[in-house]
Amino acid sequence: TGLELAKRVRQVRADLPMILFSTSVTVLGSAHFTPLGFTEALPKPVALGKLRSAIRGALPAGFAPASPASSSV
């Protein structure tokens, strides 16, 4: 399950932000998933604006993604 995977990820990379998307968030609430190691828990379907906000909140301050033009691929 996703929760088992998250637990394993935490064991290897405790610093890695994780955002959960689940219909369970609607029933249990996002606060239920925070102690399980999730940076954010969003209900499905997720609005694009909420997804952007969650990703920005999970990234370190000052993080700037590489622009596609600067990619060497």
JSON list of N, CA and C in Angstrom, two decimals:
[
{"chain": "A", "resi": 1, "resn": "THR", "atom": "N", "xyz": [0.83, -1.19, 0.00]},
{"chain": "A", "resi": 1, "resn": "THR", "atom": "CA", "xyz": [0.00, 0.00, 0.00]},
{"chain": "A", "resi": 1, "resn": "THR", "atom": "C", "xyz": [0.87, 1.25, 0.00]},
{"chain": "A", "resi": 2, "resn": "GLY", "atom": "N", "xyz": [0.25, 2.37, -0.23]},
{"chain": "A", "resi": 2, "resn": "GLY", "atom": "CA", "xyz": [0.97, 3.64, -0.20]},
{"chain": "A", "resi": 2, "resn": "GLY", "atom": "C", "xyz": [1.56, 3.95, 1.16]},
{"chain": "A", "resi": 3, "resn": "LEU", "atom": "N", "xyz": [0.86, 3.57, 2.21]},
{"chain": "A", "resi": 3, "resn": "LEU", "atom": "CA", "xyz": [1.37, 3.83, 3.57]},
{"chain": "A", "resi": 3, "resn": "LEU", "atom": "C", "xyz": [2.60, 2.98, 3.86]},
{"chain": "A", "resi": 4, "resn": "GLU", "atom": "N", "xyz": [2.61, 1.74, 3.38]},
{"chain": "A", "resi": 4, "resn": "GLU", "atom": "CA", "xyz": [3.78, 0.88, 3.56]},
{"chain": "A", "resi": 4, "resn": "GLU", "atom": "C", "xyz": [4.98, 1.43, 2.78]},
{"chain": "A", "resi": 5, "resn": "LEU", "atom": "N", "xyz": [4.72, 1.89, 1.57]},
{"chain": "A", "resi": 5, "resn": "LEU", "atom": "CA", "xyz": [5.79, 2.49, 0.76]},
{"chain": "A", "resi": 5, "resn": "LEU", "atom": "C", "xyz": [6.35, 3.74, 1.45]},
{"chain": "A", "resi": 6, "resn": "ALA", "atom": "N", "xyz": [5.46, 4.57, 1.97]},
{"chain": "A", "resi": 6, "resn": "ALA", "atom": "CA", "xyz": [5.89, 5.79, 2.65]},
{"chain": "A", "resi": 6, "resn": "ALA", "atom": "C", "xyz": [6.78, 5.45, 3.86]},
{"chain": "A", "resi": 7, "resn": "LYS", "atom": "N", "xyz": [6.42, 4.42, 4.59]},
{"chain": "A", "resi": 7, "resn": "LYS", "atom": "CA", "xyz": [7.21, 4.01, 5.75]},
{"chain": "A", "resi": 7, "resn": "LYS", "atom": "C", "xyz": [8.61, 3.59, 5.31]},
{"chain": "A", "resi": 8, "resn": "ARG", "atom": "N", "xyz": [8.70, 2.85, 4.21]},
{"chain": "A", "resi": 8, "resn": "ARG", "atom": "CA", "xyz": [10.01, 2.41, 3.71]},
{"chain": "A", "resi": 8, "resn": "ARG", "atom": "C", "xyz": [10.83, 3.59, 3.20]},
{"chain": "A", "resi": 9, "resn": "VAL", "atom": "N", "xyz": [10.17, 4.53, 2.53]},
{"chain": "A", "resi": 9, "resn": "VAL", "atom": "CA", "xyz": [10.87, 5.72, 2.04]},
{"chain": "A", "resi": 9, "resn": "VAL", "atom": "C", "xyz": [11.43, 6.50, 3.22]},
{"chain": "A", "resi": 10, "resn": "ARG", "atom": "N", "xyz": [10.65, 6.64, 4.28]},
{"chain": "A", "resi": 10, "resn": "ARG", "atom": "CA", "xyz": [11.10, 7.36, 5.48]},
{"chain": "A", "resi": 10, "resn": "ARG", "atom": "C", "xyz": [12.34, 6.72, 6.08]},
{"chain": "A", "resi": 11, "resn": "GLN", "atom": "N", "xyz": [12.42, 5.40, 6.03]},
{"chain": "A", "resi": 11, "resn": "GLN", "atom": "CA", "xyz": [13.58, 4.69, 6.59]},
{"chain": "A", "resi": 11, "resn": "GLN", "atom": "C", "xyz": [14.84, 5.00, 5.80]},
{"chain": "A", "resi": 12, "resn": "VAL", "atom": "N", "xyz": [14.70, 5.20, 4.50]},
{"chain": "A", "resi": 12, "resn": "VAL", "atom": "CA", "xyz": [15.85, 5.44, 3.64]},
{"chain": "A", "resi": 12, "resn": "VAL", "atom": "C", "xyz": [16.15, 6.92, 3.49]},
{"chain": "A", "resi": 13, "resn": "ARG", "atom": "N", "xyz": [15.11, 7.72, 3.33]},
{"chain": "A", "resi": 13, "resn": "ARG", "atom": "CA", "xyz": [15.26, 9.17, 3.08]},
{"chain": "A", "resi": 13, "resn": "ARG", "atom": "C", "xyz": [14.28, 9.95, 3.96]},
{"chain": "A", "resi": 14, "resn": "ALA", "atom": "N", "xyz": [14.62, 10.10, 5.21]},
{"chain": "A", "resi": 14, "resn": "ALA", "atom": "CA", "xyz": [13.74, 10.80, 6.15]},
{"chain": "A", "resi": 14, "resn": "ALA", "atom": "C", "xyz": [13.54, 12.26, 5.76]},
{"chain": "A", "resi": 15, "resn": "ASP", "atom": "N", "xyz": [14.45, 12.82, 4.97]},
{"chain": "A", "resi": 15, "resn": "ASP", "atom": "CA", "xyz": [14.38, 14.23, 4.59]},
{"chain": "A", "resi": 15, "resn": "ASP", "atom": "C", "xyz": [13.52, 14.47, 3.34]},
{"chain": "A", "resi": 16, "resn": "LEU", "atom": "N", "xyz": [13.08, 13.42, 2.68]},
{"chain": "A", "resi": 16, "resn": "LEU", "atom": "CA", "xyz": [12.35, 13.55, 1.43]},
{"chain": "A", "resi": 16, "resn": "LEU", "atom": "C", "xyz": [10.89, 13.93, 1.69]},
{"chain": "A", "resi": 17, "resn": "PRO", "atom": "N", "xyz": [10.43, 15.08, 1.18]},
{"chain": "A", "resi": 17, "resn": "PRO", "atom": "CA", "xyz": [9.03, 15.44, 1.38]},
{"chain": "A", "resi": 17, "resn": "PRO", "atom": "C", "xyz": [8.11, 14.50, 0.60]},
{"chain": "A", "resi": 18, "resn": "MET", "atom": "N", "xyz": [7.01, 14.11, 1.23]},
{"chain": "A", "resi": 18, "resn": "MET", "atom": "CA", "xyz": [6.03, 13.24, 0.58]},
{"chain": "A", "resi": 18, "resn": "MET", "atom": "C", "xyz": [4.65, 13.87, 0.66]},
{"chain": "A", "resi": 19, "resn": "ILE", "atom": "N", "xyz": [3.98, 13.88, -0.47]},
{"chain": "A", "resi": 19, "resn": "ILE", "atom": "CA", "xyz": [2.62, 14.40, -0.56]},
{"chain": "A", "resi": 19, "resn": "ILE", "atom": "C", "xyz": [1.70, 13.23, -0.90]},
{"chain": "A", "resi": 20, "resn": "LEU", "atom": "N", "xyz": [0.68, 13.03, -0.09]},
{"chain": "A", "resi": 20, "resn": "LEU", "atom": "CA", "xyz": [-0.26, 11.93, -0.28]},
{"chain": "A", "resi": 20, "resn": "LEU", "atom": "C", "xyz": [-1.50, 12.43, -1.00]},
{"chain": "A", "resi": 21, "resn": "PHE", "atom": "N", "xyz": [-1.96, 11.65, -1.98]},
{"chain": "A", "resi": 21, "resn": "PHE", "atom": "CA", "xyz": [-3.23, 11.89, -2.65]},
{"chain": "A", "resi": 21, "resn": "PHE", "atom": "C", "xyz": [-4.09, 10.68, -2.37]},
{"chain": "A", "resi": 22, "resn": "SER", "atom": "N", "xyz": [-5.21, 10.86, -1.69]},
{"chain": "A", "resi": 22, "resn": "SER", "atom": "CA", "xyz": [-6.03, 9.71, -1.34]},
{"chain": "A", "resi": 22, "resn": "SER", "atom": "C", "xyz": [-7.47, 10.14, -1.05]},
{"chain": "A", "resi": 23, "resn": "THR", "atom": "N", "xyz": [-8.39, 9.26, -1.39]},
{"chain": "A", "resi": 23, "resn": "THR", "atom": "CA", "xyz": [-9.78, 9.52, -1.02]},
{"chain": "A", "resi": 23, "resn": "THR", "atom": "C", "xyz": [-9.95, 9.40, 0.50]},
{"chain": "A", "resi": 24, "resn": "SER", "atom": "N", "xyz": [-9.04, 8.70, 1.16]},
{"chain": "A", "resi": 24, "resn": "SER", "atom": "CA", "xyz": [-9.09, 8.57, 2.63]},
{"chain": "A", "resi": 24, "resn": "SER", "atom": "C", "xyz": [-8.92, 9.90, 3.33]},
{"chain": "A", "resi": 25, "resn": "VAL", "atom": "N", "xyz": [-8.29, 10.85, 2.67]},
{"chain": "A", "resi": 25, "resn": "VAL", "atom": "CA", "xyz": [-8.10, 12.18, 3.27]},
{"chain": "A", "resi": 25, "resn": "VAL", "atom": "C", "xyz": [-9.47, 12.83, 3.51]},
{"chain": "A", "resi": 26, "resn": "THR", "atom": "N", "xyz": [-10.40, 12.59, 2.61]},
{"chain": "A", "resi": 26, "resn": "THR", "atom": "CA", "xyz": [-11.74, 13.15, 2.75]},
{"chain": "A", "resi": 26, "resn": "THR", "atom": "C", "xyz": [-12.42, 12.59, 4.00]},
{"chain": "A", "resi": 27, "resn": "VAL", "atom": "N", "xyz": [-12.22, 11.32, 4.28]},
{"chain": "A", "resi": 27, "resn": "VAL", "atom": "CA", "xyz": [-12.87, 10.66, 5.41]},
{"chain": "A", "resi": 27, "resn": "VAL", "atom": "C", "xyz": [-12.13, 10.94, 6.72]},
{"chain": "A", "resi": 28, "resn": "LEU", "atom": "N", "xyz": [-10.80, 10.76, 6.71]},
{"chain": "A", "resi": 28, "resn": "LEU", "atom": "CA", "xyz": [-10.01, 10.84, 7.93]},
{"chain": "A", "resi": 28, "resn": "LEU", "atom": "C", "xyz": [-9.46, 12.23, 8.24]},
{"chain": "A", "resi": 29, "resn": "GLY", "atom": "N", "xyz": [-9.35, 13.07, 7.21]},
{"chain": "A", "resi": 29, "resn": "GLY", "atom": "CA", "xyz": [-8.76, 14.39, 7.38]},
{"chain": "A", "resi": 29, "resn": "GLY", "atom": "C", "xyz": [-7.26, 14.35, 7.18]},
{"chain": "A", "resi": 30, "resn": "SER", "atom": "N", "xyz": [-6.71, 15.46, 6.72]},
{"chain": "A", "resi": 30, "resn": "SER", "atom": "CA", "xyz": [-5.28, 15.50, 6.42]},
{"chain": "A", "resi": 30, "resn": "SER", "atom": "C", "xyz": [-4.42, 15.37, 7.67]},
{"chain": "A", "resi": 31, "resn": "ALA", "atom": "N", "xyz": [-4.90, 15.82, 8.81]},
{"chain": "A", "resi": 31, "resn": "ALA", "atom": "CA", "xyz": [-4.12, 15.75, 10.05]},
{"chain": "A", "resi": 31, "resn": "ALA", "atom": "C", "xyz": [-3.82, 14.31, 10.45]},
{"chain": "A", "resi": 32, "resn": "HIS", "atom": "N", "xyz": [-4.62, 13.37, 10.01]},
{"chain": "A", "resi": 32, "resn": "HIS", "atom": "CA", "xyz": [-4.40, 11.96, 10.31]},
{"chain": "A", "resi": 32, "resn": "HIS", "atom": "C", "xyz": [-3.10, 11.45, 9.69]},
{"chain": "A", "resi": 33, "resn": "PHE", "atom": "N", "xyz": [-2.69, 12.02, 8.57]},
{"chain": "A", "resi": 33, "resn": "PHE", "atom": "CA", "xyz": [-1.56, 11.51, 7.81]},
{"chain": "A", "resi": 33, "resn": "PHE", "atom": "C", "xyz": [-0.24, 12.21, 8.14]},
{"chain": "A", "resi": 34, "resn": "THR", "atom": "N", "xyz": [-0.27, 13.34, 8.78]},
{"chain": "A", "resi": 34, "resn": "THR", "atom": "CA", "xyz": [0.96, 14.06, 9.14]},
{"chain": "A", "resi": 34, "resn": "THR", "atom": "C", "xyz": [1.87, 13.23, 10.05]},
{"chain": "A", "resi": 35, "resn": "PRO", "atom": "N", "xyz": [1.34, 12.58, 11.09]},
{"chain": "A", "resi": 35, "resn": "PRO", "atom": "CA", "xyz": [2.22, 11.76, 11.94]},
{"chain": "A", "resi": 35, "resn": "PRO", "atom": "C", "xyz": [2.83, 10.56, 11.20]},
{"chain": "A", "resi": 36, "resn": "LEU", "atom": "N", "xyz": [2.27, 10.22, 10.06]},
{"chain": "A", "resi": 36, "resn": "LEU", "atom": "CA", "xyz": [2.79, 9.09, 9.27]},
{"chain": "A", "resi": 36, "resn": "LEU", "atom": "C", "xyz": [3.93, 9.51, 8.36]},
{"chain": "A", "resi": 37, "resn": "GLY", "atom": "N", "xyz": [4.30, 10.79, 8.42]},
{"chain": "A", "resi": 37, "resn": "GLY", "atom": "CA", "xyz": [5.46, 11.26, 7.66]},
{"chain": "A", "resi": 37, "resn": "GLY", "atom": "C", "xyz": [5.16, 12.02, 6.39]},
{"chain": "A", "resi": 38, "resn": "PHE", "atom": "N", "xyz": [3.90, 12.31, 6.15]},
{"chain": "A", "resi": 38, "resn": "PHE", "atom": "CA", "xyz": [3.55, 13.05, 4.94]},
{"chain": "A", "resi": 38, "resn": "PHE", "atom": "C", "xyz": [3.64, 14.55, 5.18]},
{"chain": "A", "resi": 39, "resn": "THR", "atom": "N", "xyz": [4.24, 15.24, 4.24]},
{"chain": "A", "resi": 39, "resn": "THR", "atom": "CA", "xyz": [4.34, 16.69, 4.32]},
{"chain": "A", "resi": 39, "resn": "THR", "atom": "C", "xyz": [2.97, 17.32, 4.15]},
{"chain": "A", "resi": 40, "resn": "GLU", "atom": "N", "xyz": [2.18, 16.71, 3.28]},
{"chain": "A", "resi": 40, "resn": "GLU", "atom": "CA", "xyz": [0.85, 17.20, 2.96]},
{"chain": "A", "resi": 40, "resn": "GLU", "atom": "C", "xyz": [-0.01, 16.01, 2.56]},
{"chain": "A", "resi": 41, "resn": "ALA", "atom": "N", "xyz": [-1.31, 16.08, 2.86]},
{"chain": "A", "resi": 41, "resn": "ALA", "atom": "CA", "xyz": [-2.25, 15.05, 2.43]},
{"chain": "A", "resi": 41, "resn": "ALA", "atom": "C", "xyz": [-3.42, 15.75, 1.75]},
{"chain": "A", "resi": 42, "resn": "LEU", "atom": "N", "xyz": [-3.65, 15.39, 0.50]},
{"chain": "A", "resi": 42, "resn": "LEU", "atom": "CA", "xyz": [-4.69, 16.02, -0.29]},
{"chain": "A", "resi": 42, "resn": "LEU", "atom": "C", "xyz": [-5.73, 15.00, -0.73]},
{"chain": "A", "resi": 43, "resn": "PRO", "atom": "N", "xyz": [-7.01, 15.40, -0.72]},
{"chain": "A", "resi": 43, "resn": "PRO", "atom": "CA", "xyz": [-8.05, 14.47, -1.18]},
{"chain": "A", "resi": 43, "resn": "PRO", "atom": "C", "xyz": [-8.07, 14.38, -2.70]},
{"chain": "A", "resi": 44, "resn": "LYS", "atom": "N", "xyz": [-8.51, 13.24, -3.21]},
{"chain": "A", "resi": 44, "resn": "LYS", "atom": "CA", "xyz": [-8.72, 13.08, -4.65]},
{"chain": "A", "resi": 44, "resn": "LYS", "atom": "C", "xyz": [-10.16, 13.48, -4.96]},
{"chain": "A", "resi": 45, "resn": "PRO", "atom": "N", "xyz": [-10.43, 14.07, -6.07]},
{"chain": "A", "resi": 45, "resn": "PRO", "atom": "CA", "xyz": [-9.48, 14.68, -7.00]},
{"chain": "A", "resi": 45, "resn": "PRO", "atom": "C", "xyz": [-8.91, 15.96, -6.39]},
{"chain": "A", "resi": 46, "resn": "VAL", "atom": "N", "xyz": [-7.71, 16.30, -6.78]},
{"chain": "A", "resi": 46, "resn": "VAL", "atom": "CA", "xyz": [-7.05, 17.48, -6.23]},
{"chain": "A", "resi": 46, "resn": "VAL", "atom": "C", "xyz": [-7.09, 18.60, -7.26]},
{"chain": "A", "resi": 47, "resn": "ALA", "atom": "N", "xyz": [-7.40, 19.78, -6.78]},
{"chain": "A", "resi": 47, "resn": "ALA", "atom": "CA", "xyz": [-7.40, 20.96, -7.65]},
{"chain": "A", "resi": 47, "resn": "ALA", "atom": "C", "xyz": [-5.96, 21.36, -7.94]},
{"chain": "A", "resi": 48, "resn": "LEU", "atom": "N", "xyz": [-5.71, 21.82, -9.14]},
{"chain": "A", "resi": 48, "resn": "LEU", "atom": "CA", "xyz": [-4.36, 22.17, -9.57]},
{"chain": "A", "resi": 48, "resn": "LEU", "atom": "C", "xyz": [-3.72, 23.21, -8.64]},
{"chain": "A", "resi": 49, "resn": "GLY", "atom": "N", "xyz": [-4.48, 24.20, -8.22]},
{"chain": "A", "resi": 49, "resn": "GLY", "atom": "CA", "xyz": [-3.95, 25.23, -7.33]},
{"chain": "A", "resi": 49, "resn": "GLY", "atom": "C", "xyz": [-3.50, 24.65, -6.00]},
{"chain": "A", "resi": 50, "resn": "LYS", "atom": "N", "xyz": [-4.26, 23.70, -5.45]},
{"chain": "A", "resi": 50, "resn": "LYS", "atom": "CA", "xyz": [-3.89, 23.06, -4.18]},
{"chain": "A", "resi": 50, "resn": "LYS", "atom": "C", "xyz": [-2.64, 22.20, -4.37]},
{"chain": "A", "resi": 51, "resn": "LEU", "atom": "N", "xyz": [-2.54, 21.55, -5.51]},
{"chain": "A", "resi": 51, "resn": "LEU", "atom": "CA", "xyz": [-1.35, 20.75, -5.79]},
{"chain": "A", "resi": 51, "resn": "LEU", "atom": "C", "xyz": [-0.11, 21.63, -5.88]},
{"chain": "A", "resi": 52, "resn": "ARG", "atom": "N", "xyz": [-0.21, 22.73, -6.61]},
{"chain": "A", "resi": 52, "resn": "ARG", "atom": "CA", "xyz": [0.92, 23.66, -6.70]},
{"chain": "A", "resi": 52, "resn": "ARG", "atom": "C", "xyz": [1.34, 24.15, -5.32]},
{"chain": "A", "resi": 53, "resn": "SER", "atom": "N", "xyz": [0.37, 24.53, -4.53]},
{"chain": "A", "resi": 53, "resn": "SER", "atom": "CA", "xyz": [0.65, 25.04, -3.19]},
{"chain": "A", "resi": 53, "resn": "SER", "atom": "C", "xyz": [1.33, 23.97, -2.32]},
{"chain": "A", "resi": 54, "resn": "ALA", "atom": "N", "xyz": [0.86, 22.74, -2.42]},
{"chain": "A", "resi": 54, "resn": "ALA", "atom": "CA", "xyz": [1.45, 21.66, -1.63]},
{"chain": "A", "resi": 54, "resn": "ALA", "atom": "C", "xyz": [2.89, 21.40, -2.05]},
{"chain": "A", "resi": 55, "resn": "ILE", "atom": "N", "xyz": [3.13, 21.40, -3.35]},
{"chain": "A", "resi": 55, "resn": "ILE", "atom": "CA", "xyz": [4.50, 21.17, -3.85]},
{"chain": "A", "resi": 55, "resn": "ILE", "atom": "C", "xyz": [5.42, 22.30, -3.42]},
{"chain": "A", "resi": 56, "resn": "ARG", "atom": "N", "xyz": [4.97, 23.52, -3.57]},
{"chain": "A", "resi": 56, "resn": "ARG", "atom": "CA", "xyz": [5.79, 24.67, -3.14]},
{"chain": "A", "resi": 56, "resn": "ARG", "atom": "C", "xyz": [6.08, 24.62, -1.64]},
{"chain": "A", "resi": 57, "resn": "GLY", "atom": "N", "xyz": [5.08, 24.22, -0.87]},
{"chain": "A", "resi": 57, "resn": "GLY", "atom": "CA", "xyz": [5.26, 24.12, 0.58]},
{"chain": "A", "resi": 57, "resn": "GLY", "atom": "C", "xyz": [6.21, 23.01, 0.99]},
{"chain": "A", "resi": 58, "resn": "ALA", "atom": "N", "xyz": [6.30, 21.97, 0.16]},
{"chain": "A", "resi": 58, "resn": "ALA", "atom": "CA", "xyz": [7.16, 20.83, 0.48]},
{"chain": "A", "resi": 58, "resn": "ALA", "atom": "C", "xyz": [8.61, 21.08, 0.09]},
{"chain": "A", "resi": 59, "resn": "LEU", "atom": "N", "xyz": [8.84, 21.99, -0.85]},
{"chain": "A", "resi": 59, "resn": "LEU", "atom": "CA", "xyz": [10.20, 22.26, -1.31]},
{"chain": "A", "resi": 59, "resn": "LEU", "atom": "C", "xyz": [10.92, 23.20, -0.35]},
{"chain": "A", "resi": 60, "resn": "PRO", "atom": "N", "xyz": [12.24, 23.09, -0.28]},
{"chain": "A", "resi": 60, "resn": "PRO", "atom": "CA", "xyz": [13.00, 23.98, 0.59]},
{"chain": "A", "resi": 60, "resn": "PRO", "atom": "C", "xyz": [12.87, 25.44, 0.15]},
{"chain": "A", "resi": 61, "resn": "ALA", "atom": "N", "xyz": [12.98, 26.35, 1.09]},
{"chain": "A", "resi": 61, "resn": "ALA", "atom": "CA", "xyz": [12.91, 27.78, 0.78]},
{"chain": "A", "resi": 61, "resn": "ALA", "atom": "C", "xyz": [14.00, 28.13, -0.23]},
{"chain": "A", "resi": 62, "resn": "GLY", "atom": "N", "xyz": [13.63, 28.92, -1.21]},
{"chain": "A", "resi": 62, "resn": "GLY", "atom": "CA", "xyz": [14.59, 29.35, -2.21]},
{"chain": "A", "resi": 62, "resn": "GLY", "atom": "C", "xyz": [14.82, 28.36, -3.34]},
{"chain": "A", "resi": 63, "resn": "PHE", "atom": "N", "xyz": [14.12, 27.21, -3.30]},
{"chain": "A", "resi": 63, "resn": "PHE", "atom": "CA", "xyz": [14.29, 26.21, -4.36]},
{"chain": "A", "resi": 63, "resn": "PHE", "atom": "C", "xyz": [13.80, 26.78, -5.68]},
{"chain": "A", "resi": 64, "resn": "ALA", "atom": "N", "xyz": [14.60, 26.63, -6.71]},
{"chain": "A", "resi": 64, "resn": "ALA", "atom": "CA", "xyz": [14.23, 27.08, -8.05]},
{"chain": "A", "resi": 64, "resn": "ALA", "atom": "C", "xyz": [14.44, 25.93, -9.02]},
{"chain": "A", "resi": 65, "resn": "PRO", "atom": "N", "xyz": [13.36, 25.43, -9.63]},
{"chain": "A", "resi": 65, "resn": "PRO", "atom": "CA", "xyz": [13.54, 24.32, -10.56]},
{"chain": "A", "resi": 65, "resn": "PRO", "atom": "C", "xyz": [14.35, 24.75, -11.77]},
{"chain": "A", "resi": 66, "resn": "ALA", "atom": "N", "xyz": [15.06, 23.81, -12.35]},
{"chain": "A", "resi": 66, "resn": "ALA", "atom": "CA", "xyz": [15.82, 24.09, -13.57]},
{"chain": "A", "resi": 66, "resn": "ALA", "atom": "C", "xyz": [14.85, 24.36, -14.70]},
{"chain": "A", "resi": 67, "resn": "SER", "atom": "N", "xyz": [15.17, 25.31, -15.53]},
{"chain": "A", "resi": 67, "resn": "SER", "atom": "CA", "xyz": [14.29, 25.59, -16.66]},
{"chain": "A", "resi": 67, "resn": "SER", "atom": "C", "xyz": [14.54, 24.55, -17.74]},
{"chain": "A", "resi": 68, "resn": "PRO", "atom": "N", "xyz": [13.50, 24.18, -18.50]},
{"chain": "A", "resi": 68, "resn": "PRO", "atom": "CA", "xyz": [13.68, 23.18, -19.56]},
{"chain": "A", "resi": 68, "resn": "PRO", "atom": "C", "xyz": [14.76, 23.57, -20.56]},
{"chain": "A", "resi": 69, "resn": "ALA", "atom": "N", "xyz": [14.95, 24.85, -20.79]},
{"chain": "A", "resi": 69, "resn": "ALA", "atom": "CA", "xyz": [15.95, 25.31, -21.77]},
{"chain": "A", "resi": 69, "resn": "ALA", "atom": "C", "xyz": [17.37, 25.01, -21.31]},
{"chain": "A", "resi": 70, "resn": "SER", "atom": "N", "xyz": [17.58, 24.92, -19.99]},
{"chain": "A", "resi": 70, "resn": "SER", "atom": "CA", "xyz": [18.93, 24.68, -19.47]},
{"chain": "A", "resi": 70, "resn": "SER", "atom": "C", "xyz": [19.26, 23.20, -19.35]},
{"chain": "A", "resi": 71, "resn": "SER", "atom": "N", "xyz": [18.32, 22.35, -19.72]},
{"chain": "A", "resi": 71, "resn": "SER", "atom": "CA", "xyz": [18.53, 20.92, -19.64]},
{"chain": "A", "resi": 71, "resn": "SER", "atom": "C", "xyz": [19.53, 20.46, -20.69]},
{"chain": "A", "resi": 72, "resn": "SER", "atom": "N", "xyz": [20.37, 19.53, -20.33]},
{"chain": "A", "resi": 72, "resn": "SER", "atom": "CA", "xyz": [21.37, 19.03, -21.27]},
{"chain": "A", "resi": 72, "resn": "SER", "atom": "C", "xyz": [20.90, 17.80, -22.02]},
{"chain": "A", "resi": 73, "resn": "VAL", "atom": "N", "xyz": [19.64, 17.43, -21.86]},
{"chain": "A", "resi": 73, "resn": "VAL", "atom": "CA", "xyz": [19.11, 16.22, -22.50]},
{"chain": "A", "resi": 73, "resn": "VAL", "atom": "C", "xyz": [18.76, 16.49, -23.93]}
]
